[in-house]
């Protein structure tokens, strides 16, 4: 089970990542190179109403939104591990997925955050980081 402190440590360990407070939510968000890679996401009234109309509810515990490569990947992640990943109508067509922090292992969370960072990091910085780890 991962925590907000795990998110913070994993994200801030990546080159160029900084933490900011969301302007309209007050929740922490992590970004680099001008774009968010992950942010805490609580439900809005609209989210709750849309989920109720679908016969679903917002999960208990903290939820993290994470940038992903494509909107289609969200469906793949959800299909592979529906206990961890989910989405809401607000994110339809947007390259991000929601995940339950209390249902994901910290090492898996680290992979998801690193993948999000690789989408936003400057290419030379990302290449160097990957090379240092023997990753392609």
Short mmCIF file of C-alpha atoms in Angstrom, two decimals:
data_model
loop_
_atom_site.label_atom_id
_atom_site.label_comp_id
_atom_site.label_asym_id
_atom_site.label_seq_id
_atom_site.Cartn_x
_atom_site.Cartn_y
_atom_site.Cartn_z
CA UNK A 1 0.00 0.00 0.00
CA UNK A 2 1.45 3.34 -1.07
CA UNK A 3 1.02 6.69 0.62
CA UNK A 4 1.14 10.34 -0.35
CA UNK A 5 4.61 10.45 1.20
CA UNK A 6 5.64 7.64 -1.20
CA UNK A 7 4.33 9.67 -4.15
CA UNK A 8 6.25 12.71 -2.93
CA UNK A 9 9.52 10.78 -2.48
CA UNK A 10 9.24 8.95 -5.80
CA UNK A 11 8.31 12.03 -7.81
CA UNK A 12 10.85 14.39 -6.24
CA UNK A 13 13.64 11.85 -6.81
CA UNK A 14 13.21 12.36 -10.56
CA UNK A 15 15.27 15.12 -12.21
CA UNK A 16 13.47 18.44 -12.54
CA UNK A 17 10.31 17.45 -10.67
CA UNK A 18 8.82 19.97 -8.30
CA UNK A 19 5.80 19.88 -6.04
CA UNK A 20 3.16 22.55 -6.24
CA UNK A 21 -0.17 23.09 -4.60
CA UNK A 22 -3.15 22.94 -6.93
CA UNK A 23 -4.61 26.39 -7.40
CA UNK A 24 -8.28 25.50 -7.08
CA UNK A 25 -7.96 22.34 -5.01
CA UNK A 26 -5.11 22.99 -2.59
CA UNK A 27 -3.92 19.42 -3.21
CA UNK A 28 -0.31 18.59 -4.05
CA UNK A 29 0.71 18.08 -7.66
CA UNK A 30 4.06 17.09 -9.15
CA UNK A 31 5.29 18.54 -12.41
CA UNK A 32 8.32 18.96 -14.62
CA UNK A 33 9.14 20.78 -17.81
CA UNK A 34 5.89 22.73 -17.68
CA UNK A 35 3.46 19.87 -17.22
CA UNK A 36 1.93 17.82 -14.46
CA UNK A 37 2.94 14.21 -14.11
CA UNK A 38 0.80 13.33 -11.08
CA UNK A 39 -1.67 15.06 -8.78
CA UNK A 40 -3.94 14.13 -5.92
CA UNK A 41 -7.49 14.07 -7.17
CA UNK A 42 -10.54 14.14 -4.97
CA UNK A 43 -14.08 13.83 -6.27
CA UNK A 44 -16.04 16.85 -7.39
CA UNK A 45 -19.82 17.02 -7.15
CA UNK A 46 -20.07 16.46 -10.89
CA UNK A 47 -17.85 13.38 -10.63
CA UNK A 48 -20.01 11.90 -7.90
CA UNK A 49 -23.21 12.55 -9.84
CA UNK A 50 -21.79 11.05 -13.04
CA UNK A 51 -20.51 7.99 -11.20
CA UNK A 52 -23.86 7.53 -9.46
CA UNK A 53 -25.60 7.62 -12.84
CA UNK A 54 -23.27 4.81 -13.92
CA UNK A 55 -23.97 2.83 -10.73
CA UNK A 56 -20.45 3.45 -9.42
CA UNK A 57 -19.00 5.28 -6.45
CA UNK A 58 -15.76 7.11 -5.70
CA UNK A 59 -13.38 4.83 -3.79
CA UNK A 60 -12.35 5.39 -0.20
CA UNK A 61 -8.81 6.58 0.44
CA UNK A 62 -6.48 8.89 -1.46
CA UNK A 63 -6.62 8.90 -5.26
CA UNK A 64 -3.78 9.93 -7.53
CA UNK A 65 -4.20 11.04 -11.13
CA UNK A 66 -1.23 10.19 -13.32
CA UNK A 67 -0.35 11.31 -16.82
CA UNK A 68 -0.09 8.43 -19.31
CA UNK A 69 0.96 8.21 -22.93
CA UNK A 70 -2.50 7.85 -24.47
CA UNK A 71 -6.12 7.78 -23.39
CA UNK A 72 -6.32 4.22 -24.73
CA UNK A 73 -3.65 3.13 -22.26
CA UNK A 74 -6.03 4.02 -19.41
CA UNK A 75 -8.38 1.28 -20.57
CA UNK A 76 -5.52 -1.21 -20.73
CA UNK A 77 -4.34 -0.36 -17.21
CA UNK A 78 -7.88 -0.59 -15.84
CA UNK A 79 -8.48 -3.94 -17.57
CA UNK A 80 -5.17 -5.31 -16.26
CA UNK A 81 -5.70 -4.18 -12.65
CA UNK A 82 -9.20 -2.81 -11.89
CA UNK A 83 -8.56 -2.93 -8.14
CA UNK A 84 -5.91 -0.23 -8.56
CA UNK A 85 -6.80 1.78 -11.67
CA UNK A 86 -10.03 3.49 -12.65
CA UNK A 87 -11.32 6.47 -14.56
CA UNK A 88 -14.24 8.86 -14.51
CA UNK A 89 -16.20 10.56 -17.29
CA UNK A 90 -14.25 13.80 -16.73
CA UNK A 91 -11.11 12.02 -18.00
CA UNK A 92 -12.72 10.52 -21.13
CA UNK A 93 -10.33 11.07 -24.01
CA UNK A 94 -7.63 12.56 -21.75
CA UNK A 95 -4.26 10.81 -21.32
CA UNK A 96 -4.48 10.21 -17.57
CA UNK A 97 -5.66 7.50 -15.25
CA UNK A 98 -6.72 7.46 -11.61
CA UNK A 99 -5.28 5.04 -9.11
CA UNK A 100 -6.02 4.09 -5.54
CA UNK A 101 -2.94 4.71 -3.43
CA UNK A 102 -4.08 2.24 -0.79
CA UNK A 103 -4.25 -0.53 -3.42
CA UNK A 104 -0.90 -0.12 -5.21
CA UNK A 105 2.51 -1.33 -4.12
CA UNK A 106 5.14 1.41 -3.82
CA UNK A 107 7.41 -0.24 -6.43
CA UNK A 108 4.57 -0.37 -8.97
CA UNK A 109 3.70 3.24 -8.14
CA UNK A 110 7.33 4.16 -8.80
CA UNK A 111 7.12 2.65 -12.29
CA UNK A 112 3.89 4.53 -13.05
CA UNK A 113 5.32 7.86 -11.84
CA UNK A 114 8.57 7.32 -13.75
CA UNK A 115 6.61 6.59 -16.93
CA UNK A 116 4.62 9.80 -16.42
CA UNK A 117 7.84 11.73 -15.88
CA UNK A 118 9.37 10.31 -19.06
CA UNK A 119 6.46 11.85 -21.01
CA UNK A 120 7.24 15.35 -19.70
CA UNK A 121 10.98 15.35 -19.04
CA UNK A 122 13.36 16.98 -21.51
CA UNK A 123 14.47 14.25 -23.94
CA UNK A 124 18.19 14.52 -23.10
CA UNK A 125 17.49 14.31 -19.37
CA UNK A 126 15.18 11.34 -19.86
CA UNK A 127 17.74 9.53 -22.06
CA UNK A 128 20.51 10.07 -19.50
CA UNK A 129 18.26 8.83 -16.68
CA UNK A 130 17.33 5.72 -18.66
CA UNK A 131 20.96 5.07 -19.64
CA UNK A 132 22.11 5.35 -16.01
CA UNK A 133 19.66 2.58 -15.14
CA UNK A 134 20.38 0.38 -18.14
CA UNK A 135 16.85 0.89 -19.43
CA UNK A 136 15.70 1.49 -23.00
#
